[in-house]
CSV table of C-alpha atoms in Angstrom, one decimal:
chain,number,residue,atom,x,y,z
A,26,MET,CA,-21.8,6.5,0.9
A,27,LEU,CA,-23.9,4.4,3.3
A,28,TYR,CA,-22.2,6.1,6.3
A,29,HIS,CA,-23.4,9.5,5.0
A,30,LEU,CA,-26.8,8.2,4.0
A,31,PHE,CA,-27.6,6.7,7.5
A,32,ARG,CA,-26.3,9.8,9.2
A,33,LEU,CA,-28.8,11.8,7.2
A,34,LEU,CA,-31.6,9.4,7.9
A,35,GLU,CA,-30.9,9.5,11.6
A,36,ARG,CA,-31.7,13.2,11.7
A,37,TYR,CA,-35.3,12.3,10.8
A,38,TRP,CA,-35.9,8.7,11.7
A,39,ASP,CA,-34.5,6.5,14.4
A,40,ILE,CA,-33.7,3.4,12.4
A,41,PRO,CA,-32.7,0.4,14.6
A,42,GLY,CA,-29.1,-0.7,14.0
A,43,SER,CA,-28.1,2.3,11.9
A,44,GLY,CA,-25.6,3.4,14.6
A,45,MET,CA,-23.4,0.4,13.7
A,46,LEU,CA,-22.2,2.2,10.6
A,47,HIS,CA,-20.6,4.8,12.9
A,48,TYR,CA,-18.1,2.2,14.0
A,49,ILE,CA,-15.0,1.7,11.8
A,50,SER,CA,-14.6,-1.9,13.0
A,51,PHE,CA,-18.1,-2.8,11.7
A,52,ARG,CA,-17.6,-1.0,8.4
A,53,ALA,CA,-14.2,-2.7,7.9
A,54,ALA,CA,-15.8,-6.1,8.5
A,55,ALA,CA,-18.5,-5.4,6.0
A,56,ALA,CA,-16.0,-4.1,3.5
A,57,ILE,CA,-13.8,-7.2,3.6
A,58,ILE,CA,-16.8,-9.6,3.3
A,59,LEU,CA,-18.3,-7.6,0.4
A,60,ALA,CA,-14.9,-7.4,-1.4
A,61,LEU,CA,-14.4,-11.1,-1.0
A,62,LEU,CA,-17.9,-11.9,-2.4
A,63,ILE,CA,-17.4,-9.5,-5.4
A,64,ALA,CA,-14.1,-11.0,-6.3
A,65,ILE,CA,-15.4,-14.6,-6.2
A,66,ILE,CA,-18.9,-14.1,-7.7
A,67,PHE,CA,-18.0,-11.5,-10.4
A,68,GLY,CA,-14.5,-13.0,-11.0
A,69,ARG,CA,-16.0,-16.1,-12.6
A,70,ARG,CA,-18.0,-13.9,-15.0
A,71,ILE,CA,-15.1,-11.7,-15.9
A,72,ILE,CA,-12.9,-14.8,-16.6
A,73,ASP,CA,-15.6,-16.2,-18.9
A,74,PHE,CA,-15.9,-12.8,-20.7
A,75,LEU,CA,-12.1,-12.6,-21.2
A,76,ARG,CA,-12.0,-16.1,-22.5
A,77,ARG,CA,-14.7,-15.3,-25.0
A,78,LYS,CA,-12.8,-12.2,-26.1
A,79,GLN,CA,-9.6,-14.3,-26.3
A,80,ILE,CA,-7.8,-11.9,-24.0
A,81,GLY,CA,-5.0,-14.2,-23.1
A,82,GLU,CA,-1.4,-13.9,-21.9
A,83,GLU,CA,1.4,-14.1,-24.5
A,84,ILE,CA,4.1,-16.2,-22.9
A,85,ARG,CA,7.7,-16.0,-23.9
A,86,ASP,CA,9.7,-19.2,-23.9
A,87,LEU,CA,12.2,-18.7,-21.1
A,88,GLY,CA,12.9,-22.4,-20.6
A,89,LEU,CA,11.0,-22.6,-17.3
A,90,GLU,CA,9.1,-25.7,-16.4
A,91,GLY,CA,5.3,-25.6,-17.0
A,92,GLN,CA,5.6,-22.1,-18.5
A,93,LEU,CA,4.2,-22.7,-21.9
A,94,GLN,CA,1.2,-24.5,-20.5
A,95,LYS,CA,0.1,-21.0,-19.2
A,96,ARG,CA,-0.1,-19.6,-22.7
A,97,GLY,CA,-3.6,-18.2,-23.4
A,98,THR,CA,-4.6,-17.9,-19.8
A,99,PRO,CA,-6.8,-14.8,-19.4
A,100,THR,CA,-5.0,-11.7,-18.2
A,101,MET,CA,-6.1,-8.2,-17.1
A,102,GLY,CA,-7.5,-9.9,-14.0
A,103,GLY,CA,-6.5,-6.8,-12.0
A,104,VAL,CA,-9.9,-5.5,-13.0
A,105,ILE,CA,-11.4,-7.9,-10.5
A,106,ILE,CA,-9.2,-6.6,-7.8
A,107,LEU,CA,-9.9,-3.0,-8.6
A,108,LEU,CA,-13.7,-3.6,-8.7
A,109,ALA,CA,-13.6,-5.5,-5.4
A,110,ILE,CA,-11.6,-2.6,-3.7
A,111,LEU,CA,-13.5,0.4,-5.0
A,112,VAL,CA,-17.1,-0.8,-4.5
A,113,PRO,CA,-16.9,-1.6,-0.8
A,114,THR,CA,-14.7,1.5,-0.2
A,115,LEU,CA,-17.4,3.7,-1.9
A,116,LEU,CA,-20.2,2.1,0.0
A,117,PHE,CA,-18.7,1.9,3.5
A,118,GLY,CA,-16.0,4.6,3.6
A,119,ARG,CA,-16.3,8.2,4.5
A,120,LEU,CA,-16.0,9.9,1.2
A,121,ASP,CA,-15.4,13.3,2.8
A,122,ASN,CA,-12.1,11.9,4.3
A,123,VAL,CA,-9.1,13.2,2.4
A,124,TYR,CA,-7.1,9.9,3.0
A,125,VAL,CA,-9.9,7.8,1.4
A,126,GLN,CA,-10.1,10.3,-1.5
A,127,LEU,CA,-6.3,9.9,-2.1
A,128,MET,CA,-6.6,6.1,-2.1
A,129,ILE,CA,-9.5,6.1,-4.5
A,130,VAL,CA,-7.6,8.4,-6.9
A,131,SER,CA,-4.4,6.4,-6.6
A,132,THR,CA,-6.3,3.1,-7.4
A,133,LEU,CA,-7.9,4.5,-10.5
A,134,TRP,CA,-4.8,6.3,-11.6
A,135,LEU,CA,-2.5,3.2,-11.5
A,136,GLY,CA,-5.3,0.9,-12.7
A,137,LEU,CA,-5.5,3.1,-15.8
A,138,ILE,CA,-1.8,2.9,-16.4
A,139,GLY,CA,-1.7,-0.8,-15.9
A,140,GLY,CA,-4.8,-1.4,-18.0
A,141,LEU,CA,-3.3,0.6,-20.8
A,142,ASP,CA,-0.1,-1.5,-20.6
A,143,ASP,CA,-2.1,-4.8,-20.8
A,144,TYR,CA,-4.3,-3.4,-23.6
A,145,ILE,CA,-1.2,-2.8,-25.7
A,146,LYS,CA,0.2,-6.2,-25.0
A,147,VAL,CA,-3.1,-8.1,-25.7
A,148,PHE,CA,-4.8,-6.1,-28.5
A,149,ARG,CA,-1.8,-4.5,-30.2
A,150,HIS,CA,0.4,-7.6,-29.8
A,151,ARG,CA,3.4,-5.7,-28.5
A,152,LYS,CA,5.0,-7.9,-25.9
A,153,GLU,CA,6.8,-4.9,-24.3
A,154,GLY,CA,3.5,-3.2,-23.6
A,155,LEU,CA,3.4,0.5,-22.6
A,156,ASN,CA,6.8,2.2,-23.0
A,157,GLY,CA,8.7,2.2,-19.8
A,158,ARG,CA,9.0,6.0,-19.9
A,159,PHE,CA,5.3,6.5,-19.9
A,160,LYS,CA,4.9,4.2,-16.9
A,161,ILE,CA,7.5,6.2,-15.0
A,162,VAL,CA,5.7,9.4,-16.0
A,163,GLY,CA,2.5,8.1,-14.6
A,164,GLN,CA,4.1,7.0,-11.4
A,165,VAL,CA,5.9,10.3,-11.0
A,166,GLY,CA,2.6,12.1,-11.6
A,167,LEU,CA,0.9,10.2,-8.8
A,168,GLY,CA,3.8,10.9,-6.5
A,169,LEU,CA,3.5,14.5,-7.3
A,170,ILE,CA,-0.3,14.5,-6.5
A,171,VAL,CA,0.2,12.6,-3.3
A,172,GLY,CA,3.1,14.7,-2.1
A,173,THR,CA,1.4,18.0,-2.9
A,174,THR,CA,-1.8,16.9,-1.2
A,175,MET,CA,0.0,15.7,1.9
A,176,TRP,CA,1.7,19.1,2.0
A,177,LEU,CA,-1.2,21.5,1.3
A,178,SER,CA,-4.4,19.8,2.5
A,179,PRO,CA,-5.5,21.4,5.8
A,180,GLN,CA,-7.2,18.1,6.8
A,181,ILE,CA,-3.8,16.3,6.8
A,182,VAL,CA,-2.3,17.0,10.2
A,183,VAL,CA,-0.5,15.4,13.1
A,184,ARG,CA,-1.8,16.0,16.6
A,185,GLU,CA,0.9,16.6,19.2
A,186,THR,CA,0.8,17.2,22.9
A,187,THR,CA,3.1,19.8,24.4
A,188,LEU,CA,3.8,21.0,27.9
A,189,ARG,CA,3.4,24.7,28.5
A,190,PRO,CA,4.5,26.4,31.8
A,191,ALA,CA,1.7,28.1,33.7
A,192,ALA,CA,1.6,30.0,36.9
A,193,THR,CA,-1.1,29.2,39.5
A,194,VAL,CA,-1.9,31.1,42.6
A,195,GLU,CA,-2.4,29.0,45.8
A,196,THR,CA,-3.7,30.2,49.2
A,197,VAL,CA,-1.4,29.2,52.0
A,198,ALA,CA,-1.3,29.9,55.7
A,199,THR,CA,1.4,32.1,57.3
A,200,VAL,CA,3.0,31.6,60.7
A,201,ASP,CA,0.4,33.7,62.4
A,202,GLY,CA,-2.4,31.8,60.7
A,203,THR,CA,-3.5,34.6,58.3
A,204,PRO,CA,-4.1,33.5,54.7
A,205,SER,CA,-1.7,34.6,52.0
A,206,ASP,CA,-1.3,34.1,48.2
A,207,ALA,CA,1.7,32.4,46.8
A,208,ALA,CA,2.7,31.7,43.2
A,209,ALA,CA,3.4,28.1,42.3
A,210,ASP,CA,4.8,26.8,39.0
A,211,ALA,CA,2.7,24.3,37.0
A,212,VAL,CA,2.4,23.0,33.5
A,213,THR,CA,-0.6,22.5,31.2
A,214,VAL,CA,-0.9,19.8,28.6
A,215,VAL,CA,-1.9,21.2,25.2
A,216,ALA,CA,-2.9,19.2,22.2
A,217,GLU,CA,-2.3,20.9,18.8
A,218,ASN,CA,-2.9,19.9,15.2
A,219,ARG,CA,0.2,20.7,13.2
A,220,LYS,CA,1.1,20.6,9.6
A,221,THR,CA,4.3,18.6,9.3
A,222,THR,CA,6.4,16.3,7.1
A,223,GLN,CA,7.2,14.0,10.0
A,224,THR,CA,7.6,10.3,9.4
A,225,THR,CA,8.4,7.2,11.5
A,226,ILE,CA,11.8,5.7,11.8
A,227,PRO,CA,11.8,2.0,12.9
A,228,PHE,CA,13.9,0.7,15.8
A,229,ILE,CA,14.6,4.2,17.2
A,230,LYS,CA,13.4,5.2,20.6
A,231,ASN,CA,12.4,8.8,19.6
A,232,ASN,CA,11.2,7.5,16.2
A,233,GLU,CA,9.8,10.6,14.6
A,234,PHE,CA,11.8,12.4,12.0
A,235,ASP,CA,10.9,15.6,10.1
A,236,TYR,CA,12.1,16.0,6.5
A,237,GLY,CA,12.1,19.7,7.2
A,238,ARG,CA,15.3,19.3,9.2
A,239,LEU,CA,17.1,18.5,6.0
A,240,THR,CA,16.1,21.7,4.4
A,241,GLY,CA,16.5,24.1,7.3
A,242,GLY,CA,12.8,24.5,7.6
A,243,ARG,CA,12.4,26.3,4.3
A,244,ASP,CA,8.9,25.6,3.0
A,245,THR,CA,9.6,25.3,-0.8
A,246,ALA,CA,12.6,23.1,-0.3
A,247,THR,CA,10.7,20.9,2.2
A,248,TRP,CA,7.8,20.5,-0.2
A,249,LEU,CA,10.2,19.6,-3.1
A,250,LEU,CA,12.0,17.1,-0.9
A,251,TYR,CA,8.8,15.5,0.3
A,252,VAL,CA,7.4,15.2,-3.3
A,253,LEU,CA,10.7,13.5,-4.3
A,254,VAL,CA,10.3,11.1,-1.5
A,255,ALA,CA,6.7,10.3,-2.5
A,256,ILE,CA,7.7,9.8,-6.1
A,257,PHE,CA,10.5,7.5,-5.2
A,258,VAL,CA,8.4,5.4,-2.8
A,259,VAL,CA,5.5,5.1,-5.3
A,260,THR,CA,7.8,4.2,-8.2
A,261,ALA,CA,9.9,1.7,-6.2
A,262,VAL,CA,7.0,-0.2,-4.5
A,263,SER,CA,4.9,-0.2,-7.7
A,264,ASN,CA,7.7,-1.7,-9.8
A,265,GLY,CA,8.6,-4.1,-7.1
A,266,ALA,CA,5.1,-5.6,-7.0
A,267,ASN,CA,5.2,-5.7,-10.8
A,268,LEU,CA,8.4,-7.7,-10.8
A,269,THR,CA,7.0,-10.1,-8.1
A,270,ASP,CA,4.0,-11.0,-10.3
A,271,GLY,CA,5.6,-13.9,-12.1
A,272,LEU,CA,4.2,-17.0,-10.5
A,273,ASP,CA,0.6,-18.2,-9.8
A,274,GLY,CA,-0.6,-16.4,-6.7
A,275,LEU,CA,2.8,-15.0,-5.8
A,276,ALA,CA,2.2,-11.2,-5.8
A,277,THR,CA,-1.4,-11.7,-4.5
A,278,GLY,CA,-0.5,-13.8,-1.5
A,279,VAL,CA,2.6,-11.8,-0.6
A,280,SER,CA,0.5,-8.6,-0.6
A,281,VAL,CA,-2.1,-9.8,1.8
A,282,PRO,CA,0.0,-9.6,5.1
A,283,ILE,CA,1.4,-6.2,3.9
A,284,VAL,CA,-2.0,-4.7,3.5
A,285,ALA,CA,-3.1,-6.2,6.8
A,286,VAL,CA,-0.3,-4.6,8.7
A,287,LEU,CA,-0.8,-1.2,7.1
A,288,GLY,CA,-4.5,-1.4,8.0
A,289,ALA,CA,-3.6,-2.2,11.6
A,290,LEU,CA,-1.1,0.7,11.7
A,291,ALA,CA,-3.7,3.1,10.2
A,292,TYR,CA,-6.3,2.1,12.8
A,293,LEU,CA,-3.8,2.5,15.7
A,294,SER,CA,-2.5,5.8,14.4
A,295,GLY,CA,-6.1,7.1,14.1
A,296,HIS,CA,-7.1,6.1,17.6
A,297,ILE,CA,-6.0,8.7,20.2
A,298,VAL,CA,-5.9,6.2,23.1
A,299,TYR,CA,-4.0,3.5,21.2
A,300,ALA,CA,-1.6,6.0,19.7
A,301,ASP,CA,-0.8,7.4,23.1
A,302,TYR,CA,-0.4,4.0,24.7
A,303,LEU,CA,2.0,2.8,21.9
A,304,ASN,CA,3.8,6.2,21.8
A,305,ILE,CA,3.2,6.6,18.1
A,306,MET,CA,2.1,9.6,16.0
A,307,TYR,CA,-1.6,10.3,16.4
A,308,ILE,CA,-3.0,11.2,12.9
A,309,PRO,CA,-6.6,12.4,13.1
A,310,ASP,CA,-9.0,10.7,10.7
A,311,SER,CA,-6.4,8.2,9.4
A,312,GLY,CA,-8.3,5.3,11.0
A,313,GLU,CA,-10.8,5.6,8.1
A,314,LEU,CA,-8.1,4.0,5.9
A,315,LEU,CA,-8.9,0.7,7.7
A,316,ILE,CA,-12.0,0.5,5.5
A,317,PHE,CA,-9.8,0.7,2.3
A,318,ALA,CA,-7.3,-1.9,3.7
A,319,ALA,CA,-10.1,-4.3,4.6
A,320,ALA,CA,-11.6,-4.0,1.1
A,321,MET,CA,-8.2,-4.6,-0.4
A,322,MET,CA,-7.5,-7.7,1.7
A,323,GLY,CA,-10.9,-9.1,0.7
A,324,ALA,CA,-10.2,-8.4,-2.9
A,325,LEU,CA,-6.8,-10.0,-2.9
A,326,VAL,CA,-8.0,-13.2,-1.0
A,327,GLY,CA,-11.0,-13.4,-3.4
A,328,PHE,CA,-8.7,-13.1,-6.4
A,329,LEU,CA,-6.6,-15.9,-5.0
A,330,TRP,CA,-9.6,-18.1,-5.5
A,331,TYR,CA,-8.9,-18.0,-9.2
A,332,ASN,CA,-5.2,-17.0,-9.2
A,333,SER,CA,-3.8,-19.8,-7.1
A,334,PHE,CA,-2.0,-22.6,-8.9
A,335,PRO,CA,-2.9,-23.5,-11.6
A,336,ALA,CA,-4.1,-20.0,-12.3
A,337,GLN,CA,-7.3,-19.5,-14.2
A,338,ILE,CA,-6.5,-15.8,-14.6
A,339,PHE,CA,-3.5,-13.5,-14.3
A,340,MET,CA,-3.7,-10.0,-12.7
A,341,GLY,CA,-1.5,-8.4,-15.4
A,342,ASP,CA,-0.1,-4.9,-14.9
A,343,THR,CA,-3.6,-3.7,-14.2
A,344,GLY,CA,-3.3,-5.4,-10.9
A,345,SER,CA,0.4,-5.5,-10.0
A,346,LEU,CA,1.2,-1.9,-10.7
A,347,SER,CA,-2.0,-0.9,-8.8
A,348,ILE,CA,-1.2,-3.1,-5.8
A,349,GLY,CA,2.3,-1.8,-5.3
A,350,GLY,CA,1.4,1.8,-5.9
A,351,VAL,CA,-1.5,1.7,-3.5
A,352,ILE,CA,0.6,0.1,-0.8
A,353,ALA,CA,3.1,3.0,-1.2
A,354,VAL,CA,0.5,5.7,-1.1
A,355,PHE,CA,-1.1,4.1,2.0
A,356,ALA,CA,2.2,4.0,3.8
A,357,LEU,CA,2.8,7.7,3.0
A,358,CYS,CA,-0.7,8.6,4.3
A,359,ILE,CA,0.0,7.1,7.7
A,360,ARG,CA,3.7,8.3,7.7
A,361,LYS,CA,5.2,4.8,7.7
A,362,GLU,CA,7.0,4.8,4.4
A,363,LEU,CA,10.3,4.1,6.0
A,364,LEU,CA,8.9,0.7,7.2
A,365,LEU,CA,8.3,-0.4,3.6
A,366,PRO,CA,11.8,-1.9,3.0
A,367,LEU,CA,11.1,-4.2,5.9
A,368,LEU,CA,7.4,-4.8,5.3
A,369,CYS,CA,7.8,-5.2,1.6
A,370,GLY,CA,11.0,-7.1,1.8
A,371,VAL,CA,9.9,-9.6,-0.8
A,372,PHE,CA,9.3,-6.8,-3.3
A,373,LEU,CA,12.6,-5.3,-2.4
A,374,ALA,CA,14.5,-8.6,-2.9
A,375,GLU,CA,12.9,-9.1,-6.3
A,376,SER,CA,13.8,-5.6,-7.4
A,377,VAL,CA,17.4,-5.9,-6.1
A,378,SER,CA,17.8,-9.2,-7.8
A,379,VAL,CA,17.0,-7.7,-11.2
A,380,MET,CA,19.3,-4.6,-10.6
A,381,VAL,CA,22.2,-6.7,-9.4
A,382,GLN,CA,21.8,-9.2,-12.3
A,383,VAL,CA,21.7,-6.5,-14.9
A,384,GLY,CA,24.5,-4.4,-13.3
A,385,TRP,CA,26.8,-7.4,-12.9
A,386,PHE,CA,26.1,-8.6,-16.5
A,387,LYS,CA,27.0,-5.1,-17.9
A,388,TYR,CA,30.1,-4.8,-15.7
A,389,THR,CA,31.5,-8.2,-16.6
A,390,LYS,CA,30.8,-7.7,-20.3
A,391,ARG,CA,32.6,-4.4,-20.3
A,392,ARG,CA,35.6,-5.8,-18.4
A,393,TYR,CA,35.9,-9.3,-19.7
A,394,GLY,CA,34.1,-9.0,-23.0
A,395,GLU,CA,31.5,-11.6,-21.9
A,396,GLY,CA,28.5,-11.0,-19.7
A,397,ARG,CA,28.2,-13.1,-16.6
A,398,ARG,CA,25.3,-13.8,-14.3
A,399,LEU,CA,25.1,-14.0,-10.5
A,400,LEU,CA,21.7,-15.7,-10.6
A,401,LEU,CA,20.5,-18.4,-12.9
A,402,MET,CA,17.7,-16.0,-13.9
A,403,SER,CA,16.0,-12.9,-12.5
A,404,PRO,CA,13.7,-11.9,-10.8
A,405,LEU,CA,14.6,-14.0,-7.8
A,406,HIS,CA,11.6,-16.4,-8.1
A,407,HIS,CA,12.8,-17.5,-11.6
A,408,HIS,CA,16.2,-18.3,-10.1
A,409,TYR,CA,14.6,-20.9,-7.9
A,410,GLN,CA,12.5,-22.2,-10.8
A,411,LYS,CA,15.8,-22.7,-12.7
A,412,ARG,CA,17.0,-24.7,-9.7
A,413,GLU,CA,14.0,-27.0,-10.4
A,414,MET,CA,12.1,-26.1,-7.3
A,415,PHE,CA,8.3,-26.6,-7.7
A,416,GLU,CA,6.4,-23.5,-8.4
A,417,THR,CA,4.0,-24.0,-5.5
A,418,LYS,CA,6.8,-24.4,-3.0
A,419,ILE,CA,8.4,-21.2,-4.2
A,420,VAL,CA,5.1,-19.3,-3.8
A,421,LEU,CA,4.4,-20.7,-0.4
A,422,ARG,CA,7.8,-20.0,1.0
A,423,PHE,CA,7.6,-16.4,-0.3
A,424,TRP,CA,4.2,-16.1,1.5
A,425,ILE,CA,5.8,-17.4,4.7
A,426,ILE,CA,8.6,-14.8,4.4
A,427,SER,CA,6.1,-12.1,3.8
A,428,LEU,CA,4.2,-13.1,7.0
A,429,LEU,CA,7.4,-13.1,9.0
A,430,LEU,CA,8.3,-9.6,7.8
A,431,ALA,CA,4.8,-8.4,8.6
A,432,ALA,CA,5.1,-9.7,12.1
A,433,LEU,CA,8.5,-8.1,12.5
A,434,THR,CA,7.1,-4.8,11.2
A,435,LEU,CA,4.3,-4.8,13.9
A,436,ALA,CA,7.0,-5.6,16.5
A,437,THR,CA,8.7,-2.3,15.7
A,438,LEU,CA,5.9,-0.6,17.6
A,439,LYS,CA,7.7,-1.9,20.7
A,440,ILE,CA,11.2,-2.8,19.6
A,441,ARG,CA,13.1,0.5,19.8
């Protein structure tokens, strides 16, 4: 909003310093600072409001140390995160950018689903919250929107350089000294914007893969495949973040390095010089996503001010579903969704631990008549709690693992 305002003002008045808003780096810095301040300043007021309204978490007794002490802690704190993301993005982002528009829609969409889930838990006193099928429908709907937009929008392109043969005529001297024309072969470098369903494959030298190869280049089949990929990515990462949100500050802290890496990749992919130097896809206008990533980092760090142990507020599904889904959509926008199993390794481990635990229990019950467990409890962080590891130690170690995975994901720019 401010970007567009100052561009308009510059047409009539020469305002000193207004040119700074042209720079993505300056707007990103402003976004992260404002998001941090919003989360810290307004977070306190939102917590007090939730306490007055007695909007507290209902805790089931799972036999975990210190668990029952958290009963009554305000929930739906994801509202703080959403507010701290959206306000700086609306102020400092370019609202005519299709990628920014997708991120805003995704944040509101998933925040609405998560908020409805928390509302049912708190006000309707139904511990299971929103029916799982409705959550899936919401996630599938977002995947459909994102996949279709990526496929149809004329603003979403990849710029590629191609070599084309060209014939040039050179003047040369003959044996007797008279000038003569001779044809010489040459090539010209042409940059073209192209609609494509390309994505990035990590650790491969020629690391670009087009989903269209799997469908023989048929448009309808390619669109359907890409939409299915978008649905799967959004659903998987959103639910992974939701499962990770089980300890004070766990999902919040794990998400910060993930968002930082995605923001860096968006900036590099949207900068023609850096993209060429690193030999990665150049995606015009994708650098604007750095503003959203910066706002999200500031929102998460600010939320940790109150969510770190002992938590004064929980994010609830309002926050966890939104965080995971937004990360997924962000990765799809910069065509790095195949990096998510590595970058979001903590989310993946939490999801796999639940699937393995449930699958093994059902298998052993069917075969032996008695269900058995591989872990003491799932998701994975509860397994370590059952092993009597301090909650803060579990959280900090998961943060460290997330940092290591983030560093390794950045290294894939050169490890091929």
